[in-house]
Short mmCIF file of C-alpha atoms in Angstrom, two decimals:
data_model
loop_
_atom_site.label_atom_id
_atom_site.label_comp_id
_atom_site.label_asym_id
_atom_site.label_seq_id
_atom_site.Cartn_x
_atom_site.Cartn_y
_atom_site.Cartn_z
CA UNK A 1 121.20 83.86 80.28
CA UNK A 2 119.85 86.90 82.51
CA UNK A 3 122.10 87.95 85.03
CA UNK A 4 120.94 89.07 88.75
CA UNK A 5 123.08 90.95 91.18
CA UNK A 6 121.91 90.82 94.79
CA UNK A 7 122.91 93.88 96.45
CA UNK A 8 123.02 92.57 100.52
CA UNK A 9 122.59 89.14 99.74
CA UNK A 10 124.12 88.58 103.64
CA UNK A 11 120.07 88.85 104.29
CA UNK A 12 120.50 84.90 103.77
CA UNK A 13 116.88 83.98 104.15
CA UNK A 14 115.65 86.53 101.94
CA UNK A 15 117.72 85.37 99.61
CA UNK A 16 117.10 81.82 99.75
CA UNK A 17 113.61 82.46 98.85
CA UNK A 18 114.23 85.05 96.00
CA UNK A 19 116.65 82.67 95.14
CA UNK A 20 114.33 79.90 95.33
CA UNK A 21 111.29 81.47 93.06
CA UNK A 22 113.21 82.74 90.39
CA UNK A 23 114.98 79.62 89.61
CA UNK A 24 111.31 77.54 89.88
CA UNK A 25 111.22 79.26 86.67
CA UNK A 26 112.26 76.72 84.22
CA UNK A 27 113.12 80.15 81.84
CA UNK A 28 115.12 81.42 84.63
CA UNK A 29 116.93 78.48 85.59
CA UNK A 30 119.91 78.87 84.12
CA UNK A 31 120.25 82.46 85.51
CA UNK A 32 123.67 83.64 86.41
CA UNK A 33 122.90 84.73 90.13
CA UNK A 34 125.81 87.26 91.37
CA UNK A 35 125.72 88.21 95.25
CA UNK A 36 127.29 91.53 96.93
CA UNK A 37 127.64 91.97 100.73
CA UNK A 38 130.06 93.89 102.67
CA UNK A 39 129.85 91.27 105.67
CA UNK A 40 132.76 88.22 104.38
CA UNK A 41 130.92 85.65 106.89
CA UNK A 42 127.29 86.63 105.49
CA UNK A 43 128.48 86.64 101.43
CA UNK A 44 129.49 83.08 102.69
CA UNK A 45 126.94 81.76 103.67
CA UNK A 46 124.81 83.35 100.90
CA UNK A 47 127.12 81.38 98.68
CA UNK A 48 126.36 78.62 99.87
CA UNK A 49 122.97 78.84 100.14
CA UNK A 50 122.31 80.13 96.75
CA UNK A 51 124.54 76.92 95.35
CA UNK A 52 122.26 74.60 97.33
CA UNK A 53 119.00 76.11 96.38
CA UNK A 54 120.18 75.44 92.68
CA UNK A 55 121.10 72.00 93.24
CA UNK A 56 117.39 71.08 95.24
CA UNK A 57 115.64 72.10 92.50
CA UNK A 58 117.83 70.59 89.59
CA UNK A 59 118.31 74.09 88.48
CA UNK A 60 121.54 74.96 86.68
CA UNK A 61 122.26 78.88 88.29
CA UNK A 62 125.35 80.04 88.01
CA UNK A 63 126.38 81.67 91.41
CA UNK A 64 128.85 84.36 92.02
CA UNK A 65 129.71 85.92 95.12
CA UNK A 66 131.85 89.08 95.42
CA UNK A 67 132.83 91.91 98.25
CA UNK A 68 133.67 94.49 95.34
CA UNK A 69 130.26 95.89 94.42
CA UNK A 70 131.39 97.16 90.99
CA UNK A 71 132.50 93.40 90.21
CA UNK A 72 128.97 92.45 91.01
CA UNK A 73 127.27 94.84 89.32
CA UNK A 74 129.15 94.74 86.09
CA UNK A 75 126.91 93.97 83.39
CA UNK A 76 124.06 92.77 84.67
CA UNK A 77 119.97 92.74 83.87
CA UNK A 78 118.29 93.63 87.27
CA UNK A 79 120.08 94.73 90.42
CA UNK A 80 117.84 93.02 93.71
CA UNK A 81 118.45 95.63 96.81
CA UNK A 82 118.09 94.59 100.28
CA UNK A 83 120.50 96.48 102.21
CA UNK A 84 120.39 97.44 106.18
CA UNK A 85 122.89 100.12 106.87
CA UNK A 86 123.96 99.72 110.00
CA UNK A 87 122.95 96.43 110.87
CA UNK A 88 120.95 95.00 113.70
CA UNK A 89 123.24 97.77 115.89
CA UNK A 90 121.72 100.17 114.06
CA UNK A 91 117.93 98.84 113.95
CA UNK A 92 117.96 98.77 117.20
CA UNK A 93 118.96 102.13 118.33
CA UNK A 94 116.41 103.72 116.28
CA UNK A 95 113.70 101.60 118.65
CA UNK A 96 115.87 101.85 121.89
CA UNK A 97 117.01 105.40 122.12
CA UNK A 98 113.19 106.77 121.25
CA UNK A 99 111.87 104.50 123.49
CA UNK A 100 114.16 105.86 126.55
CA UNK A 101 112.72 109.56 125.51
CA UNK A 102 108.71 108.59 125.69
CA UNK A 103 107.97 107.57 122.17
CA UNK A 104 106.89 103.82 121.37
CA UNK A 105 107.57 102.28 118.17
CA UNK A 106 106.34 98.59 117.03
CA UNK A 107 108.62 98.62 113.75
CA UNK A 108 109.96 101.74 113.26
CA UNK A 109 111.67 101.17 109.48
CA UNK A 110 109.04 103.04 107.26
CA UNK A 111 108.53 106.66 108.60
CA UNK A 112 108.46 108.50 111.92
CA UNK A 113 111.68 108.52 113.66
CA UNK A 114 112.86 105.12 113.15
CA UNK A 115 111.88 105.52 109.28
CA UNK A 116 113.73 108.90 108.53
CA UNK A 117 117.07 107.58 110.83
CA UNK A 118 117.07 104.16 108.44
CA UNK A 119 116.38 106.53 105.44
CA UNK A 120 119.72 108.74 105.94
CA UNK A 121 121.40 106.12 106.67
CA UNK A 122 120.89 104.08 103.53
CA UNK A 123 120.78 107.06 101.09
CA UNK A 124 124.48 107.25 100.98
CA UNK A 125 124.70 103.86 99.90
CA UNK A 126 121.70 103.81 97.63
CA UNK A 127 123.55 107.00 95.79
CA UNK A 128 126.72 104.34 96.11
CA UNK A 129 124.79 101.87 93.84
CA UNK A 130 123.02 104.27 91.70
CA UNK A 131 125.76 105.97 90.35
CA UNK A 132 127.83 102.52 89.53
CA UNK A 133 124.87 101.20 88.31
CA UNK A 134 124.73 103.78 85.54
CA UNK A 135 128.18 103.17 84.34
CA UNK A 136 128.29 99.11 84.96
CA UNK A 137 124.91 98.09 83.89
CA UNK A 138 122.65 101.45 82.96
CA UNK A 139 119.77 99.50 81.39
CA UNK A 140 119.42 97.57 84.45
CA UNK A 141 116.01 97.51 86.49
CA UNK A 142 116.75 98.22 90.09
CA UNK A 143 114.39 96.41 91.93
CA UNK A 144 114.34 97.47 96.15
CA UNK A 145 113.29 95.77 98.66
CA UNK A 146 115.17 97.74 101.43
CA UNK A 147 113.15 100.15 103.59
CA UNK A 148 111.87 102.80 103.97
CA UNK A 149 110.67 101.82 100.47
CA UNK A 150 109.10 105.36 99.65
CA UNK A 151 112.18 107.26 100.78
CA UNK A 152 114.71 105.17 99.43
CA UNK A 153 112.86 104.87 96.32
CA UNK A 154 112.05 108.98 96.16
CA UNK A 155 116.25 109.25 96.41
CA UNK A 156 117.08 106.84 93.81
CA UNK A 157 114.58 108.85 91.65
CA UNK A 158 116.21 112.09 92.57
CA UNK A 159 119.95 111.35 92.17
CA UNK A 160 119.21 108.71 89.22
CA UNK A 161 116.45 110.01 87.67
CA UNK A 162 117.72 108.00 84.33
CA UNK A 163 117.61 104.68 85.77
CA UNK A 164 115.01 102.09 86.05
CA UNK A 165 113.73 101.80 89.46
CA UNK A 166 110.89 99.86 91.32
CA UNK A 167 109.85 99.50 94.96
CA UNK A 168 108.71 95.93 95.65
CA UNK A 169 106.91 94.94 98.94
CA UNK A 170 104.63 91.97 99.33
CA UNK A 171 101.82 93.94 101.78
CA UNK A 172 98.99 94.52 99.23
CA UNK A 173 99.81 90.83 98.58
CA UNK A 174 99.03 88.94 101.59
CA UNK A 175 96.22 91.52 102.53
CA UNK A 176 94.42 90.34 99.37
CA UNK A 177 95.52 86.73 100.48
CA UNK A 178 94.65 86.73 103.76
CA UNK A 179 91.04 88.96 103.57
CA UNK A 180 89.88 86.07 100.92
CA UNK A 181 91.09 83.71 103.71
CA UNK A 182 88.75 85.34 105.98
CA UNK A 183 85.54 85.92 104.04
CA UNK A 184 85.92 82.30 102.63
CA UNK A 185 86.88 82.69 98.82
CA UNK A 186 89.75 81.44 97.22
CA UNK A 187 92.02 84.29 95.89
CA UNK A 188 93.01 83.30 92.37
CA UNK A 189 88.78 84.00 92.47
CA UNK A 190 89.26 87.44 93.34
CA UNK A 191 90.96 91.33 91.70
CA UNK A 192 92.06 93.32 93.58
CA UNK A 193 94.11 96.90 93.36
CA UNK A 194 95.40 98.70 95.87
CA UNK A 195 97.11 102.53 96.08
CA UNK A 196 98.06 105.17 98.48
CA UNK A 197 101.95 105.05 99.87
CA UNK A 198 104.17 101.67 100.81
CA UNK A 199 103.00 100.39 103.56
CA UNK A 200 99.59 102.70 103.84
CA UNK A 201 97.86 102.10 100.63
CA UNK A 202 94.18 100.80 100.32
CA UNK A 203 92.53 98.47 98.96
CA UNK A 204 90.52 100.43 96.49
CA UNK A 205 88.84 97.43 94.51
CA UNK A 206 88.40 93.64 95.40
CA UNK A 207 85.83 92.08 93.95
CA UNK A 208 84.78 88.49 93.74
CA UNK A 209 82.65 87.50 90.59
CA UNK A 210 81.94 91.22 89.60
CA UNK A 211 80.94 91.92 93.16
CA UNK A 212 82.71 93.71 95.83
CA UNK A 213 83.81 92.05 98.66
CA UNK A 214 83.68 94.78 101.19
CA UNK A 215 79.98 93.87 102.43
CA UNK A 216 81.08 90.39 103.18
CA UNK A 217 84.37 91.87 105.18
CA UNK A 218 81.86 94.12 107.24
CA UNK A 219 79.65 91.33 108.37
CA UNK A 220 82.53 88.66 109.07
CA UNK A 221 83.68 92.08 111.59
CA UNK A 222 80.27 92.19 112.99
CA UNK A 223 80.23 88.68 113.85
CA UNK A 224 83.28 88.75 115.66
CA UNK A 225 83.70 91.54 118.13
CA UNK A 226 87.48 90.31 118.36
CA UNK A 227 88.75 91.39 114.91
CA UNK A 228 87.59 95.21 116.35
CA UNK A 229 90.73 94.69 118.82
CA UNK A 230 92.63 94.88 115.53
CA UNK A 231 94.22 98.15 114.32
CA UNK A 232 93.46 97.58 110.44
CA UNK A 233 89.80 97.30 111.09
CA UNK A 234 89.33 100.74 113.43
CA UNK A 235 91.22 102.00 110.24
CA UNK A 236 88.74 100.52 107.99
CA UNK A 237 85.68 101.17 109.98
CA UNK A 238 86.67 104.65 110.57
CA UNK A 239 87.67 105.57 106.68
CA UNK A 240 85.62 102.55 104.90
CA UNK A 241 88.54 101.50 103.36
CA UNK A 242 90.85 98.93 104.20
CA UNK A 243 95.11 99.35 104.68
CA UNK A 244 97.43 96.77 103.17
CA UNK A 245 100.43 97.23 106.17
CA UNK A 246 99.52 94.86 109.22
CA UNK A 247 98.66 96.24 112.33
CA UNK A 248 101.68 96.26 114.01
CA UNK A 249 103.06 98.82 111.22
CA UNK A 250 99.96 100.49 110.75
CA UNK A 251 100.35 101.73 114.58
CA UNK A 252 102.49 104.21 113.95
CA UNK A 253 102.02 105.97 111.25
CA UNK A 254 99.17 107.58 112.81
CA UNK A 255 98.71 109.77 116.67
CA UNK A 256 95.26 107.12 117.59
CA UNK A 257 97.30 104.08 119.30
CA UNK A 258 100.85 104.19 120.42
CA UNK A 259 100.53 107.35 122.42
CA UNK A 260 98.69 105.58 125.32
CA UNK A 261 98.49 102.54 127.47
CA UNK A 262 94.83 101.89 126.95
CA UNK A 263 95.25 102.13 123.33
CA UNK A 264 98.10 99.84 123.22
CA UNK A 265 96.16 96.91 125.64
CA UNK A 266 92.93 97.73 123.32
CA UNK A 267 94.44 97.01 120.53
CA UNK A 268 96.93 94.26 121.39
CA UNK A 269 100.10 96.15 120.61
CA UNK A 270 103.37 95.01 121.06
CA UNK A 271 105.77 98.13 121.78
CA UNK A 272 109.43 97.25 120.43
CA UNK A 273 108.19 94.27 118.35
CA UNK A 274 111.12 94.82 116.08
CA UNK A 275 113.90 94.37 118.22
CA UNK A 276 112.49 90.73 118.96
CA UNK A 277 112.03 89.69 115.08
CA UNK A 278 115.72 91.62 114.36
CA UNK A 279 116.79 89.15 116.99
CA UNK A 280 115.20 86.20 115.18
CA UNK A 281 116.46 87.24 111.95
CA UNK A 282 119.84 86.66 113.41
CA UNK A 283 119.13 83.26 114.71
CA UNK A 284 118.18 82.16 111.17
CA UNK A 285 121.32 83.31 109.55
CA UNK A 286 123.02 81.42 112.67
CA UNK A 287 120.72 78.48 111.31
CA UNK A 288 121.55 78.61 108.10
CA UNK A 289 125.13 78.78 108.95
CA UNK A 290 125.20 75.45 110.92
CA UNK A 291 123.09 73.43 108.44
CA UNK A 292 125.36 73.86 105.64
CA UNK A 293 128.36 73.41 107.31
CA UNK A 294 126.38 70.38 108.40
CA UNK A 295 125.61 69.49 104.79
CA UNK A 296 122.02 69.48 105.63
CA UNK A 297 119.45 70.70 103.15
CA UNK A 298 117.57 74.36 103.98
CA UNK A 299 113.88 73.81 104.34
CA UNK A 300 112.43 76.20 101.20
CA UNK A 301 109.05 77.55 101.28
CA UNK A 302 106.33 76.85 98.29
CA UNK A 303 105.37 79.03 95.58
CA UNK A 304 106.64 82.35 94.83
CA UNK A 305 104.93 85.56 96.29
CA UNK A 306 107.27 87.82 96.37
CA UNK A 307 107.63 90.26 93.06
CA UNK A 308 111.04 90.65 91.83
CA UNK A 309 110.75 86.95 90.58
CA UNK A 310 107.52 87.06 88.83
CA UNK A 311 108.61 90.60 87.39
CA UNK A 312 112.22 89.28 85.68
CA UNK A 313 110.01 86.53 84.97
CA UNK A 314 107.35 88.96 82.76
CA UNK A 315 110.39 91.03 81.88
CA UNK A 316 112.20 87.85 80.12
CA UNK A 317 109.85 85.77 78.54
CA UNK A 318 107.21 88.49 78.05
CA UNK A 319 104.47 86.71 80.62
CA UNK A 320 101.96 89.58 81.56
CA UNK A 321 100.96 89.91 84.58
CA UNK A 322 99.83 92.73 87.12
CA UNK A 323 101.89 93.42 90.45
CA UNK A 324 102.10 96.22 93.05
CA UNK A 325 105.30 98.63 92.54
CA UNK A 326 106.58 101.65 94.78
CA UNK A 327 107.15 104.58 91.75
CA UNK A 328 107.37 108.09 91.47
CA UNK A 329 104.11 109.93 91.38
CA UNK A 330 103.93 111.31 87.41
CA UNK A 331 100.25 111.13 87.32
CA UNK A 332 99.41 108.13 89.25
CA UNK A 333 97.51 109.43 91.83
CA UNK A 334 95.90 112.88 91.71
CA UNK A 335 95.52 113.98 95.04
CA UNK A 336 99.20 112.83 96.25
CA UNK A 337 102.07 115.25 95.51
CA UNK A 338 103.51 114.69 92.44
CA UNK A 339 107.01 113.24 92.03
CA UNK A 340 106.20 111.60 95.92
CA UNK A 341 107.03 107.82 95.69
CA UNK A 342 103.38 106.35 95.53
CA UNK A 343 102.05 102.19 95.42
CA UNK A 344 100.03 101.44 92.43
CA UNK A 345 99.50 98.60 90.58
CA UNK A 346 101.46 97.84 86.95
CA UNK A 347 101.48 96.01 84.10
CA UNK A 348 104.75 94.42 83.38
CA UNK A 349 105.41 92.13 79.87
CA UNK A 350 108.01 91.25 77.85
CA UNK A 351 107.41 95.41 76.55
CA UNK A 352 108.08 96.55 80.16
CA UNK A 353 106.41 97.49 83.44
CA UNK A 354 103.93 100.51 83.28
CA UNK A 355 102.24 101.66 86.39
CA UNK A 356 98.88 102.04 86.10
CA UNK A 357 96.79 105.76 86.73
CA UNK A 358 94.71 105.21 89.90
CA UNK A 359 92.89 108.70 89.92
CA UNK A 360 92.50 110.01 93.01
CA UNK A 361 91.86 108.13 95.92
CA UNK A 362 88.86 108.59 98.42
CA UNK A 363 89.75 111.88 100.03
CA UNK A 364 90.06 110.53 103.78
CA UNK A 365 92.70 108.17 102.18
CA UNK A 366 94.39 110.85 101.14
CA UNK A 367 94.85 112.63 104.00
CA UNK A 368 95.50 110.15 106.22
CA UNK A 369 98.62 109.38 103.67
CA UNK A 370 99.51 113.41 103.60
CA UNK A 371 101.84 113.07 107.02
CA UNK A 372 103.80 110.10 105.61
CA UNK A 373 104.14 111.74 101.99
CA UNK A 374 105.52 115.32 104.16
CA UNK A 375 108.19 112.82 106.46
CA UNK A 376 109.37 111.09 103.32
CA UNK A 377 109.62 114.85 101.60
CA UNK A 378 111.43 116.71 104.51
CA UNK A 379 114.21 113.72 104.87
CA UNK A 380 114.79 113.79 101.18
CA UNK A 381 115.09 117.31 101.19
CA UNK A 382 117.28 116.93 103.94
CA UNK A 383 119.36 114.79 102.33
CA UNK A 384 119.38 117.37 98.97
CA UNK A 385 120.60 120.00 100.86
CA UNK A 386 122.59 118.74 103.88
CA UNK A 387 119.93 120.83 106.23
CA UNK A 388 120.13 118.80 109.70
CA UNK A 389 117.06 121.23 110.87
CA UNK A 390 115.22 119.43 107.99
CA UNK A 391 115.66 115.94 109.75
CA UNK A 392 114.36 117.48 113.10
CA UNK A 393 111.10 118.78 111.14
CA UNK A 394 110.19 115.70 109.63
CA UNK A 395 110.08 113.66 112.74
CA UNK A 396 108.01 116.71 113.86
CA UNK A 397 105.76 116.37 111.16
CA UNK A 398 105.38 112.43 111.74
CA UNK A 399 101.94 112.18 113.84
CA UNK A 400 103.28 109.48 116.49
CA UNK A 401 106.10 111.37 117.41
CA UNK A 402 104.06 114.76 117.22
CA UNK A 403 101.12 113.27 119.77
CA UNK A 404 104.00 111.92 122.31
CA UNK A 405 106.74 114.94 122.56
CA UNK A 406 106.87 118.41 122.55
CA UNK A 407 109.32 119.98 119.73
CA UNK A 408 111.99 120.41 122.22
CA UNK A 409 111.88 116.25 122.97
CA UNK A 410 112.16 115.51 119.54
CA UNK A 411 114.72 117.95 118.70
CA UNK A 412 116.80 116.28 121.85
CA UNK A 413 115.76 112.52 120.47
CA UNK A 414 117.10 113.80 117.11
CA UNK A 415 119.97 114.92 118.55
CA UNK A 416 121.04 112.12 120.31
CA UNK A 417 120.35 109.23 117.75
CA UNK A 418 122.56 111.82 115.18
CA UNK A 419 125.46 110.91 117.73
CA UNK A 420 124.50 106.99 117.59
CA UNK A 421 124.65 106.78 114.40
CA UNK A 422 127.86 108.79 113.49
CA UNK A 423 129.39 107.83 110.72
CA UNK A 424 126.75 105.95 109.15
CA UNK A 425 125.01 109.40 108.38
CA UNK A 426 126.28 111.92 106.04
CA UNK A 427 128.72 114.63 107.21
CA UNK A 428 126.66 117.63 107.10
CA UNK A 429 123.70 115.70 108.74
CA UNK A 430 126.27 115.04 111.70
CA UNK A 431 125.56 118.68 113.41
CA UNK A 432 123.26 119.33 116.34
CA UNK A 433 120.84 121.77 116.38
CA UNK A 434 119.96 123.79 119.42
CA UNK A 435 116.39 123.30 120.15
CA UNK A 436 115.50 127.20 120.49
CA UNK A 437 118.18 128.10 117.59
CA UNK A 438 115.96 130.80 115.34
#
């Protein structure tokens, strides 16, 4: 019987559905399912969710809930994360407070200001995990979901460079899905492999029948002037290659389209789009709550495209198959730094999961990801070494904050979302900095 320990299992419909694929598995189940959230009312409802799951789909999980996250952890095969430090309260001050200084954010948990806030914040806690996970369960995969995914995963791989960790979003996923959608081929027709950083990788090769697909992409564009209102395709027209983050993300991580008002009506951006879907989150869990104390069954989506499942899966029974995983850079990509958390595609059996050497990408790509790599380094350097000038010169270095404030704005936004968050950030990261301190 493998055993799975979710790590913020309160993320209720995130778990239903992780829940939900692995145990479509008829290998996985039996799995002993073990959930961990801080939040009583949230590791409730989990619960109960998880139990129901099981029973819809005649599965026969074992499910065990716990507060103490050593309990959980004890012993098992993979450790899920999907933590947010801080909560919605938190989520929403790194969109609200930037927004009252002049800089707009869509998402704002990746990089930038909103990225590097929700990185320091979660470090703590991902250290927290870490270092029981190498006494409770040291062969363990940790697979994380939470974000920023390059950051989080970069400080896992600094503080536990011994354990086994992978960074598992499902972008490069439905890009591949939902390009074949639009050029009109079915996707189990098509390869694909993407690299480049979480969130801002590219889709390096998609081919259909030994042919690329890219032509076909350029003329469904040409024929529709309205897919040009979309940020992924000035991306792709402008660098020939095409990002795997959706537009709303793929905003701002660059200075071209949040720093105006043209730009943003142009491009059909939605300023703050976060706080609204943090808001809806919410409302599910409330959802969920009610329809099991109702008795009522949750509705659970079909098929299973997220990767931790298929990956236990592969890991288990020794199925091979190739996925997408966030892992340090040692060799992966040639023109990224090395040791930078980097997307690639793997290989992942019954043997293990081995990333697979992408060379270097196209050399516009590469740049364009050079910003994000230098935020992600500066925060975990910050982190390292308890430097709070080191969190003001990373949001510096982000371009969406750089092509909206002068250094003195963004040392005075850093400054006041360090007394926001308080506690939630480490002690020495707690200090403000004067903006014209040599």
């Amino acid at each position: 019987m493998v055993s799975i320990a979710f790590v913020g299992a309160g993320s209720v419909v995130f778990t239903r559905q992780l829940v939900a694929d692995i145990l479509r598995y008829p290998e996985l189940a039996d799995a002993r399912l073990v959930l961990h959230d801080i939040d009583p009312e949230r590791l409730r409802v989990a619960e109960g969710t998880a139990r129901q799951v099981s029973r819809q789909l005649g599965a026969s999980a074992t499910v065990e809930a716990y507060a103490d996250r050593r309990r959980a952890l004890d012993g098992v095969d993979f450790v899920v994360n999907m933590i947010q430090v801080g909560g919605i309260d938190a989520t929403l001050k790194d969109l609200e407070i930037p927004a009252r200084h002049g800089l707009r954010q869509t998402i704002g948990d990746t990089t930038g200001v909103g990225g590097v806030f929700r990185a320091l914040r979660t470090f703590p806690v991902l250290e927290g995990v870490a270092t029981d996970m190498r006494e409770l369960c040291p062969q363990a995969w940790l697979l994380n979901y939470t974000n920023p995914m390059a950051m989080n995963v970069w400080w896992v791989s600094t503080v536990a460079p011994d354990l086994k960790v992978a960074g598992l979003c499902h972008s490069v996923y439905w890009t591949a899905h939902d390009l074949a959608e639009l050029v009109g081929v079915p996707v189990g027709e098509t390869r694909y492999r993407a690299a480049g950083v979480n969130h801002q990788a590219w889709l390096l090769e998609w081919d259909h029948e030994g042919e690329s697909l890219y032509p076909r992409l350029r003329e469904t564009i040409r024929r529709d002037p309205g897919l040009e209102r979309r940020v992924r395709v000035e991306i792709f027209r402008r660098l020939g290659y095409y990002p795997t983050e959706t537009s709303e993300h793929s905003s701002e991580y660059v200075s071209w389209f949040l720093r105006s008002d043209e730009q943003i009506e142009r491009y059909r951006l939605q300023p703050l789009e976060y706080v609204g879907i943090s808001r809806g989150n919410v409302a599910e869990f409330e959802a969920a709550r009610r329809a099991l104390a109702a008795g009522e069954d949750l509705a659970l989506e079909d098929g299973a495209s997220e990767y931790a499942p298929q990956i236990i899966h592969s890991l288990v029974t020794g199925t091979r198959r190739e996925v997408h995983v966030n892992v340090p850079n040692h060799g992966l990509v040639d023109n990224l730094p090395q040791d930078a958390v980097v997307e690639v595609p793997a290989e992942v059996d019954g043997d293990g999961l081995r990333p697979v050497p992408m060379g270097s990408l196209p050399a516009q790509c590469a740049a364009l990801n050079q910003p994000y790599v230098s935020v992600a380094a500066l925060t975990v350097e910050a982190a390292r070494t308890g430097d709070p000038r080191l969190v003001r010169q990373a949001v510096l270095m982000d371009p969406n904050a750089s092509s909206t404030l002068t250094p003195a704005q963004i040392w005075a936004l850093c400054d006041e979302l360090v007394s926001a968050h308080g506690d939630l950030l480490p002690e020495p990261l707690r200090a403000l900095v004067p903006a014209g301190a040599l």
